[in-house]
Tab-separated table of C-alpha atoms in Angstrom:
chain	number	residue	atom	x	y	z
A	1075	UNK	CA	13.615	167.886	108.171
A	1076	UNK	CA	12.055	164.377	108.996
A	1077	UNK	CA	10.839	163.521	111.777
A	1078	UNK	CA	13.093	160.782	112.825
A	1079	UNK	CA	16.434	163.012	112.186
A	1080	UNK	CA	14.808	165.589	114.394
A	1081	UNK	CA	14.278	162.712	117.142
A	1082	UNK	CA	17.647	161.848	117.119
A	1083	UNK	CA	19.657	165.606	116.969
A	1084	UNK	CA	21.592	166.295	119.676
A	1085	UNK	CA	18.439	169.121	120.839
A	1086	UNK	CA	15.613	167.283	121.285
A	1087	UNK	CA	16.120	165.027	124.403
A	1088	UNK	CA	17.576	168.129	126.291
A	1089	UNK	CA	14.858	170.265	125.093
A	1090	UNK	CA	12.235	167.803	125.969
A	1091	UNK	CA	13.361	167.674	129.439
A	1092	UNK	CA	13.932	170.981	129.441
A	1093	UNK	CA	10.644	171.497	128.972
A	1094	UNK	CA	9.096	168.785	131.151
A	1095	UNK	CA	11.175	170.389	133.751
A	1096	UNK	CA	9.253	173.523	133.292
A	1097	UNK	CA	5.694	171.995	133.316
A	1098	UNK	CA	6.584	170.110	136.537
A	1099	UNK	CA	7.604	173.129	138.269
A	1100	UNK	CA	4.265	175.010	137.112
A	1101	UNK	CA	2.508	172.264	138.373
A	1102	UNK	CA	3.983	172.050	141.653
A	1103	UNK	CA	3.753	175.768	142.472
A	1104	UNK	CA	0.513	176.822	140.642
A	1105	UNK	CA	-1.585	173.913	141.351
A	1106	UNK	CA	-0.315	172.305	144.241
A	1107	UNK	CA	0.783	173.371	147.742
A	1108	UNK	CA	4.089	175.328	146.474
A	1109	UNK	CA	7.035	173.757	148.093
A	1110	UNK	CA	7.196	170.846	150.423
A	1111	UNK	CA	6.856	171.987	154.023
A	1112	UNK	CA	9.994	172.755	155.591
A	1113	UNK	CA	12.043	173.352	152.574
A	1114	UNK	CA	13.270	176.686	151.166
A	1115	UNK	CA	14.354	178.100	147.574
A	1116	UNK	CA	17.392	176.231	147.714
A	1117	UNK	CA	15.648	172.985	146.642
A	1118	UNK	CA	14.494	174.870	143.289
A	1119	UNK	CA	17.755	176.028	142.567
A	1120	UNK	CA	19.391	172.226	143.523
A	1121	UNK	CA	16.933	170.595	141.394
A	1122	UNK	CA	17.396	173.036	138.480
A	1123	UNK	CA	21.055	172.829	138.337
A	1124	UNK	CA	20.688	168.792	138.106
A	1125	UNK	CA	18.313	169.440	135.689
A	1126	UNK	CA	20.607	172.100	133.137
A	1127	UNK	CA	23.097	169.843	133.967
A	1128	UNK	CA	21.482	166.993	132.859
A	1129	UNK	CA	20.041	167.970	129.867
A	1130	UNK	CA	23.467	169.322	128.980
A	1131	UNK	CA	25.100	166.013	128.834
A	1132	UNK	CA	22.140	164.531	126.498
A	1133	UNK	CA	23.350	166.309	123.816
A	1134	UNK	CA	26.147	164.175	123.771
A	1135	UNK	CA	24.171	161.211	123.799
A	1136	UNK	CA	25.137	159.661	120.332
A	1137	UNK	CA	29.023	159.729	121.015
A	1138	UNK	CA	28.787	158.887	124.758
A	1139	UNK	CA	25.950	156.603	125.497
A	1140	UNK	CA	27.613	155.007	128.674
A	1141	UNK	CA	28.575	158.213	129.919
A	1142	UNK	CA	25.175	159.541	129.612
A	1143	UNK	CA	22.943	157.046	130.835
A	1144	UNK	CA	25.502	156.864	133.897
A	1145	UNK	CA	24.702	160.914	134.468
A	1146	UNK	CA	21.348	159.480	133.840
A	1147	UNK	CA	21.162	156.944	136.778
A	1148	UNK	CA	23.101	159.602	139.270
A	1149	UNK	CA	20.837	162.454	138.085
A	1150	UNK	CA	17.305	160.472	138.370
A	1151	UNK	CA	19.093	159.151	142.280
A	1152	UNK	CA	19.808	162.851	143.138
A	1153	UNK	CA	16.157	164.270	142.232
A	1154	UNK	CA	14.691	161.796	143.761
A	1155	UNK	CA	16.783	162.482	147.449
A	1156	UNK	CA	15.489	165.808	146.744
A	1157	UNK	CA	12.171	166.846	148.510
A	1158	UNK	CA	10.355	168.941	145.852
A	1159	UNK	CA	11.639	165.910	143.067
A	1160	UNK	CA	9.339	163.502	145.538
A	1161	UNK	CA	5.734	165.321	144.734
A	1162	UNK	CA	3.767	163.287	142.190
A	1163	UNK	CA	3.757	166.339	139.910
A	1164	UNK	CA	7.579	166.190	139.188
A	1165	UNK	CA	7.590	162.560	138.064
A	1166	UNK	CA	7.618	163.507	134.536
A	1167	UNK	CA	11.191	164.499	134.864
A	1168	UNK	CA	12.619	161.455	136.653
A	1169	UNK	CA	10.586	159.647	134.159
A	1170	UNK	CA	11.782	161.593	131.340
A	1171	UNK	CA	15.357	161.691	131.809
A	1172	UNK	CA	15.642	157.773	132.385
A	1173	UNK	CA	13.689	156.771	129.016
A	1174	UNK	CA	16.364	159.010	127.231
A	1175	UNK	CA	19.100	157.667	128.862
A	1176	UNK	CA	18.018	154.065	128.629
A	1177	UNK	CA	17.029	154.841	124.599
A	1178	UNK	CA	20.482	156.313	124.321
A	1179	UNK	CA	22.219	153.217	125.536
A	1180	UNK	CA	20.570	150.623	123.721
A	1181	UNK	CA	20.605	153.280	120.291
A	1182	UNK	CA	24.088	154.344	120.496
A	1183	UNK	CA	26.140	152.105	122.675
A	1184	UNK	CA	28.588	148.731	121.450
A	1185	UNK	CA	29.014	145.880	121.941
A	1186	UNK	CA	24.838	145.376	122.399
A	1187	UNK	CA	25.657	142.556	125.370
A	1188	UNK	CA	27.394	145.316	127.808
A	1189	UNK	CA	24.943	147.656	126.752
A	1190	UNK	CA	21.899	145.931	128.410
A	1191	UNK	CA	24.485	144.769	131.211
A	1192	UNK	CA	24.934	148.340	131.981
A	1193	UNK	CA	21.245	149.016	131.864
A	1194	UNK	CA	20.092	146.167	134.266
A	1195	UNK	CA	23.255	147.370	136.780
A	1196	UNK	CA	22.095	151.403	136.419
A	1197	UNK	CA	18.371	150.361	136.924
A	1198	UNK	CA	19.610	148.124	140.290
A	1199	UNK	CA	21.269	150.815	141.798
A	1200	UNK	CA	18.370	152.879	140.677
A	1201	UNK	CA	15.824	150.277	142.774
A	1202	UNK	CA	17.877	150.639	146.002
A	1203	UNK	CA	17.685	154.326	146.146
A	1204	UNK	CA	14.242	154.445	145.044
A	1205	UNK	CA	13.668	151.991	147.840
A	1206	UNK	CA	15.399	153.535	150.698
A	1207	UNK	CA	13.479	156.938	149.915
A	1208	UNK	CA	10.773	155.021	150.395
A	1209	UNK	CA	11.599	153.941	153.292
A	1210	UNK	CA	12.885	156.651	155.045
A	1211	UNK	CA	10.295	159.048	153.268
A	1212	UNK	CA	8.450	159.150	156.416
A	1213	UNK	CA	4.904	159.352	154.282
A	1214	UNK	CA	2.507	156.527	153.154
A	1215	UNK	CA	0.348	159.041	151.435
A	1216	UNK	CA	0.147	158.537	147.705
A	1217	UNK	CA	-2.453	160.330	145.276
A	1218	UNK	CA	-4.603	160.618	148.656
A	1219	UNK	CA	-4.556	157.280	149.399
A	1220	UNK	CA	-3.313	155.759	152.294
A	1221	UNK	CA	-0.819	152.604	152.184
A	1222	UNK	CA	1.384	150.626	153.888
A	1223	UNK	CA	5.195	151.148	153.951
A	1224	UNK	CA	5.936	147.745	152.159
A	1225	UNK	CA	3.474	148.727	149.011
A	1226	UNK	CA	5.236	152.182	149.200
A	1227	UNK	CA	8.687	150.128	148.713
A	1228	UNK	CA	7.103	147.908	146.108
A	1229	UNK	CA	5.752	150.972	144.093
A	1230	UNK	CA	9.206	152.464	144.330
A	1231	UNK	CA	11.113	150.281	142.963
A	1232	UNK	CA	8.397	148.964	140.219
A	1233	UNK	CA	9.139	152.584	139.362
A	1234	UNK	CA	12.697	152.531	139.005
A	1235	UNK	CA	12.455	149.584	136.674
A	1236	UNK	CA	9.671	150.968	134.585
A	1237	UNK	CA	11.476	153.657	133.098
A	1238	UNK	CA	14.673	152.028	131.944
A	1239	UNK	CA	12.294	149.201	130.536
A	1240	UNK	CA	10.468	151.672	128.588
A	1241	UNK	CA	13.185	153.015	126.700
A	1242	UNK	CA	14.738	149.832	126.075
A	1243	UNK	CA	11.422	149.050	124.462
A	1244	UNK	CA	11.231	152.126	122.421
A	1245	UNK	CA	15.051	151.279	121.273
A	1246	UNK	CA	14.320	148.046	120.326
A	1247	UNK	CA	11.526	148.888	118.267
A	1248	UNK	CA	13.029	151.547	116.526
A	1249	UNK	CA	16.476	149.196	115.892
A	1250	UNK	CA	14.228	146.789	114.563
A	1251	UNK	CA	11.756	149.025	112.225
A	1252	UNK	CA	15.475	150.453	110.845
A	1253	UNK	CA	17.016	146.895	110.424
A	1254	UNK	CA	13.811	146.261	108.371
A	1255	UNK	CA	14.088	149.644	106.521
A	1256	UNK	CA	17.614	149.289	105.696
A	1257	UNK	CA	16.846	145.428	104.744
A	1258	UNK	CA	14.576	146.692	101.998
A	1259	UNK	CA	15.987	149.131	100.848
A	1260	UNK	CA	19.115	147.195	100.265
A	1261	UNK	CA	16.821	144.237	98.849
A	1262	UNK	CA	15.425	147.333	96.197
A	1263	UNK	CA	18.767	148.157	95.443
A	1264	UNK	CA	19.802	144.433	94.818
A	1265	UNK	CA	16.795	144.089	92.482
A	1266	UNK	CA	17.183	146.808	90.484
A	1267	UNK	CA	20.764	146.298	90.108
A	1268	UNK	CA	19.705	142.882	88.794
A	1269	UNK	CA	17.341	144.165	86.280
A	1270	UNK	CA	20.339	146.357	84.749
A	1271	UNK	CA	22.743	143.178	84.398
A	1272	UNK	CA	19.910	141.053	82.620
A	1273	UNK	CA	19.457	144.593	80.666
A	1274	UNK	CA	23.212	144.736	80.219
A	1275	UNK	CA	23.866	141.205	79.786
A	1276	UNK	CA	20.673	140.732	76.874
A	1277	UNK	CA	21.943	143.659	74.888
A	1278	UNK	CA	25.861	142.702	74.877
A	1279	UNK	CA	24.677	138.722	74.163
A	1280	UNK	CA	22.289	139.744	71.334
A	1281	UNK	CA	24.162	142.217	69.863
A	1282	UNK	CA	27.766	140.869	69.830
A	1283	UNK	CA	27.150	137.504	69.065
A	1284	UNK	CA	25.313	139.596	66.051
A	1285	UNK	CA	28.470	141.473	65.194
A	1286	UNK	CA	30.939	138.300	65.358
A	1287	UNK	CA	28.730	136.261	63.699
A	1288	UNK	CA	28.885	139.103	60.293
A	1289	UNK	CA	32.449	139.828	60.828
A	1290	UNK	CA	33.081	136.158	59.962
A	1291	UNK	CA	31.068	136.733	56.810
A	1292	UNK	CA	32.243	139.257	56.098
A	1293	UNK	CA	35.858	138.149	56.089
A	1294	UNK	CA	34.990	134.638	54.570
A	1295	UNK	CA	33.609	136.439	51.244
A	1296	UNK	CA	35.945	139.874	51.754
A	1297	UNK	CA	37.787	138.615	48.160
A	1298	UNK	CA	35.355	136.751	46.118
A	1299	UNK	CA	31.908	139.199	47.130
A	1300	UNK	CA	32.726	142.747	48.158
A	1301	UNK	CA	28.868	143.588	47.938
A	1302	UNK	CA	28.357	140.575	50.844
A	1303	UNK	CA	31.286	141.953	52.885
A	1304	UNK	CA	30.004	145.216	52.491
A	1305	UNK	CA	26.294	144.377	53.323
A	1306	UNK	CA	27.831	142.649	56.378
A	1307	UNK	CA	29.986	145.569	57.625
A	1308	UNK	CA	26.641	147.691	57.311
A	1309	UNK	CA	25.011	144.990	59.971
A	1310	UNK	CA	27.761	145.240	62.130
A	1311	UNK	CA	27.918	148.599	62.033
A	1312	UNK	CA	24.058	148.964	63.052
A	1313	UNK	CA	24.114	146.560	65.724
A	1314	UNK	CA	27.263	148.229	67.319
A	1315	UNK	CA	25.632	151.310	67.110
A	1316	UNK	CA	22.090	149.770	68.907
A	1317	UNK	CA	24.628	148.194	71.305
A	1318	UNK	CA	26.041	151.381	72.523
A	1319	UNK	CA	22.751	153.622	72.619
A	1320	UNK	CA	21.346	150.483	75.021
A	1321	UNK	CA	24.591	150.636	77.245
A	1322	UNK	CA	24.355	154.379	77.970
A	1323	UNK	CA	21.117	154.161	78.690
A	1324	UNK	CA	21.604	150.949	80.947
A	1325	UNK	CA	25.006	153.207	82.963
A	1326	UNK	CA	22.998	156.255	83.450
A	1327	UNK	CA	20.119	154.600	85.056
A	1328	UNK	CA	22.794	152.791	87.163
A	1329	UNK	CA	25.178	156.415	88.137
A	1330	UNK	CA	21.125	157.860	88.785
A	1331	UNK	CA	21.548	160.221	85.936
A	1332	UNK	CA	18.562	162.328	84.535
A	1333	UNK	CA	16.688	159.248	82.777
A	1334	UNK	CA	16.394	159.605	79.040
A	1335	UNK	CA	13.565	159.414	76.557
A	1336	UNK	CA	13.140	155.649	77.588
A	1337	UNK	CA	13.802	153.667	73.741
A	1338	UNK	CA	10.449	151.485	72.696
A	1339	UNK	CA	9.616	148.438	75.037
A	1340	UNK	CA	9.606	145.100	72.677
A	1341	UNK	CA	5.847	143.275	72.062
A	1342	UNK	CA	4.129	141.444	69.776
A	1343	UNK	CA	4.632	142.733	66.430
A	1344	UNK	CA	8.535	143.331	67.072
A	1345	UNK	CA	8.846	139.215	67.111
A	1346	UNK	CA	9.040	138.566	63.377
A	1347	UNK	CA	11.605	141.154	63.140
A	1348	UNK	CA	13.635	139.022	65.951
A	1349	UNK	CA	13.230	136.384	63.550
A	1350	UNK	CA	14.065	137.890	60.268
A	1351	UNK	CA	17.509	139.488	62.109
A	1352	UNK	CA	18.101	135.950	62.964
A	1353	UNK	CA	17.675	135.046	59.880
A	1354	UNK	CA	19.845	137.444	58.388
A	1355	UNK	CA	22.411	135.994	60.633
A	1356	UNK	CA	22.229	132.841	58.557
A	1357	UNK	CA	20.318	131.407	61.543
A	1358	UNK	CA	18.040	128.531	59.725
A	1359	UNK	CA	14.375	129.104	61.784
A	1360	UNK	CA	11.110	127.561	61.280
A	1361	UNK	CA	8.355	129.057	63.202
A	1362	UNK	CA	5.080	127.162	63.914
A	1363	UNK	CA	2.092	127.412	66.300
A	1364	UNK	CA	-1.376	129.656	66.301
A	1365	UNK	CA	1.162	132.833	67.414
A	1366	UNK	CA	0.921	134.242	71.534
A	1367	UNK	CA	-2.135	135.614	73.116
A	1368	UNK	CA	-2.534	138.851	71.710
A	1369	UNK	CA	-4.613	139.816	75.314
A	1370	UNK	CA	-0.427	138.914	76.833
A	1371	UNK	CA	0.249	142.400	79.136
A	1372	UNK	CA	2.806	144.400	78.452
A	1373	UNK	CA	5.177	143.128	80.664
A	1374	UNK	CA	4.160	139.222	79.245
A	1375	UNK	CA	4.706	140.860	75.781
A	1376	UNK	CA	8.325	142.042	76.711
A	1377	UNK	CA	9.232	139.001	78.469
A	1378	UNK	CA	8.341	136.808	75.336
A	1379	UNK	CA	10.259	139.046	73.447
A	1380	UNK	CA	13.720	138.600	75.769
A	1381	UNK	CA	13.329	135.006	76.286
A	1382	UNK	CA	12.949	134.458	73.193
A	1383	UNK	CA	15.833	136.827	71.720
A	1384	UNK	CA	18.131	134.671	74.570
A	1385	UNK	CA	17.221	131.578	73.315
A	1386	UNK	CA	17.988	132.301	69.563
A	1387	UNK	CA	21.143	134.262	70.815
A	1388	UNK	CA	22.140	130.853	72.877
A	1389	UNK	CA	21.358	128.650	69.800
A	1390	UNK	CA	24.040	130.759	67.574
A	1391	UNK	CA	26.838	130.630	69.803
A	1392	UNK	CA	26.276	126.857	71.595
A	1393	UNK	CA	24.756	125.347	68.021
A	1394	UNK	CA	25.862	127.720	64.683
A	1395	UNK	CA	24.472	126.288	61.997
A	1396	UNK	CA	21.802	124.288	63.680
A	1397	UNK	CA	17.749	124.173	62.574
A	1398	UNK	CA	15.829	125.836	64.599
A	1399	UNK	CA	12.248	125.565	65.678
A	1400	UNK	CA	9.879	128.302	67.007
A	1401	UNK	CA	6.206	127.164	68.344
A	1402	UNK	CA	4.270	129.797	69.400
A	1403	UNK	CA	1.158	129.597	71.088
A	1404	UNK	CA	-1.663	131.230	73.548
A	1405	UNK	CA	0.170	128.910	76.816
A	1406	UNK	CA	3.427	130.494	75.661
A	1407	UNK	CA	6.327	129.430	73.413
A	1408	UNK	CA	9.196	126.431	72.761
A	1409	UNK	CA	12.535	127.457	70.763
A	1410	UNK	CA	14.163	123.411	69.748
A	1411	UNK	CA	17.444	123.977	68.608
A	1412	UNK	CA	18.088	120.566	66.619
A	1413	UNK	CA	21.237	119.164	66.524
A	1414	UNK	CA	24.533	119.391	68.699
A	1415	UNK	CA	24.225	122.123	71.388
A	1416	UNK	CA	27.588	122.601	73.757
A	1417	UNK	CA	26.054	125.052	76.543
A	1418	UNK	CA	28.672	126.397	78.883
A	1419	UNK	CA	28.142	126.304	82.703
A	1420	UNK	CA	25.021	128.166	83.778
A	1421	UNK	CA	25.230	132.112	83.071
A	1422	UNK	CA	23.999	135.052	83.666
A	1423	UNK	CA	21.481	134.669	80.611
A	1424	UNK	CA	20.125	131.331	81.853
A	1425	UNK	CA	19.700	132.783	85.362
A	1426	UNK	CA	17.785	135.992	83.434
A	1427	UNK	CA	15.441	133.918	81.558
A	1428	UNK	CA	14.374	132.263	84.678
A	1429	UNK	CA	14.376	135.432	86.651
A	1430	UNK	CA	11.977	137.304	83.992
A	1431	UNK	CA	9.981	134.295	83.709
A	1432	UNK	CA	9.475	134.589	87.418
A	1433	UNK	CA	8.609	138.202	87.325
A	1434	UNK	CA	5.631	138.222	85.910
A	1435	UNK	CA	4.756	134.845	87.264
A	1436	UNK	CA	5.689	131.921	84.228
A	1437	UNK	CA	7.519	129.003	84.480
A	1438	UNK	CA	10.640	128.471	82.397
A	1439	UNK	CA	12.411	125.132	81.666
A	1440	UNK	CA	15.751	125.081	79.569
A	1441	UNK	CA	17.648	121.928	78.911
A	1442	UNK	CA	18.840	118.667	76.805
A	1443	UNK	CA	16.059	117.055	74.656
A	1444	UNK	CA	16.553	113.782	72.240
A	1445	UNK	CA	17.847	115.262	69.379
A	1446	UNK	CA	18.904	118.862	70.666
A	1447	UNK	CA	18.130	121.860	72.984
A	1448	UNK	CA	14.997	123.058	74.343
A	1449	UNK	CA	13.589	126.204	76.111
A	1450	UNK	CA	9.806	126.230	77.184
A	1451	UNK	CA	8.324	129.231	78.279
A	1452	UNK	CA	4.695	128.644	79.795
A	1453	UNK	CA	2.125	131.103	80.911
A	1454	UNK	CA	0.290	130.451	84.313
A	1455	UNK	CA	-3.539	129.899	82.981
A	1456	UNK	CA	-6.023	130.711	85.727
């Protein structure tokens, strides 16, 4: 069980005051002077019952917050009218039960602004009881030294307010560190849902823009050239089949299935067989440049590799037909489509050319050129 979920069952506040209870009662009779002068076993039993009582109603902290911290206030004012509650030993109890309470309110309780409203009037009341104890306490004796009835008053009701305060505190922080948590987590979540639509989204683009471009051929020469047809059918039938493999693989990571044997990552030697399935496409490419920095990581390599394959993809559907020209190079590459290029509004393949770019810190630029289309991919050089 983590910790946290223990901290917050319905048990532990009861237990824990349960328990301080205990301690404070051990202290009182087995180290100091046993009861306060004047007072019998009835005190005991009073000041147990409020405190079974008490720690009863914590366990219904979560789904009664007001209710609880308001047993809280009229608990911590009843032990502290009590004599035996008033020796410095017991303070761990009235301490205690007012940092749950408070912690409770703050955790648990809606709307947030009557929340603290409730807390400030609870701790009030708890400041003028504290106070008039004080007062009529009859004693300026504290830890052995000697002071004057005003600092008594003073130290009172500094009290009162210290414990509320404290589990405010501890509420606040722990509202905060699970804002931040949840803020994270969700951010996680958002990312890696992203990387499965640019997953998605690069193997449906590729691949059926593949498969419409050959069932055209394939129907434009069906008569004439059953051998084409039939060598185009063949293509479509592979890429459909490499489109469906990457889409089950792409759903079960996203329903958090057992992952499968994860298919081979693209790099470096898998670009000229980008090209040359292009080019069985009827794409017209012309590649140029000293090739990419063979020292590229792994996570350059496969970047490359998509941005590329989305920039070839967007040339056959925005500019069939067009001449295309591939630089590559040790800063990165250039794809120039040449000739009229009709992009649609920005998509989602756009947006996941920039956002791989970004991921492994590159700088993409996509746009109109004199003469055509252009997509730059550059490496950040030290």
């Amino acid at each position: 069980m983590r910790m946290s979920a223990l901290v917050e069952g319905p048990w532990f506040a009861s237990c824990v005051l349960l328990v301080l209870w205990l301690l404070s009662v051990g202290t009182v009779y087995f180290f100091g002077d046993g009861l306060v002068p004047g007072m019998g076993m009835w005190t005991l039993v009073a000041a147990t019952t409020v405190v079974i009582i008490h720690a009863g109603v914590f366990m219904f902290r979560g789904s009664y917050p007001y209710a609880v911290f308001t047993a809280g206030v009229v608990a911590a004012a009843l032990m502290r009218l009590l004599p035996l509650m008033q020796e410095p030993q017991a303070e761990p109890v009235n301490y205690g039960a007012m940092i749950f309470a408070s912690y409770a309110l703050l955790r648990h309780a809606a709307p947030r602004l009557y929340a603290w409203s409730v807390l400030l009037l609870g701790t009030v009341v708890l400041s003028v009881v504290y106070g008039v104890v004080a007062v009529y306490s009859g004693t300026t004796i504290v830890g052995g030294l000697t002071v004057s009835p005003t600092l008594l008053i003073v130290l009172s009701v500094v009290s009162a307010w210290m414990d509320p305060l404290v589990g405010a505190l501890i509420a606040v922080i722990v509202s905060s560190s699970r804002a931040l948590t949840a803020q994270h987590r969700r951010a996680d979540v958002e990312a890696e849902r992203t990387r499965i639509a640019r997953e998605l989204h690069d193997t449906t683009a590729h691949h059926l823009t593949a498969i419409a471009i050959q069932a055209t051929a394939a129907r434009a020469v069906f008569d004439r050239d059953p051998e084409a047809a039939r060598a185009s059918l063949e293509r479509i039938s592979t890429s459909a089949s490499e489109a469906l493999s990457e889409i089950r693989l792409t759903l079960g990571q996203l329903r958090g299935e057992e992952p499968a044997p994860m298919r081979p990552q693209p790099q470096l030697g898998d670009l000229p067989i980008l090209l040359d399935q292009c080019r069985d496409l009827g794409m017209s490419i012309s590649v140029s440049g000293g090739g990419l920095d063979p020292e590229l990581t792994r996570a350059e390599q496969i970047c490359a590799h998509q941005v590329l394959r989305e920039a070839l993809t967007n040339a056959r559907r925005h500019a069939p037909g067009a001449q295309v020209e591939v630089n590559l190079h040790a800063r990165g590459l250039q794809v120039l489509t040449i000739g009229r290029f009709s992009p649609a509004a920005e998509g989602r393949g756009t947006l996941g050319m920039t956002e791989r770019a970004e991921s492994v810190g590159a700088t993409i630029e996509q746009g109109p050129v004199p003469g055509g289309w252009v997509v730059r991919l550059k490496w950040r050089i030290p």
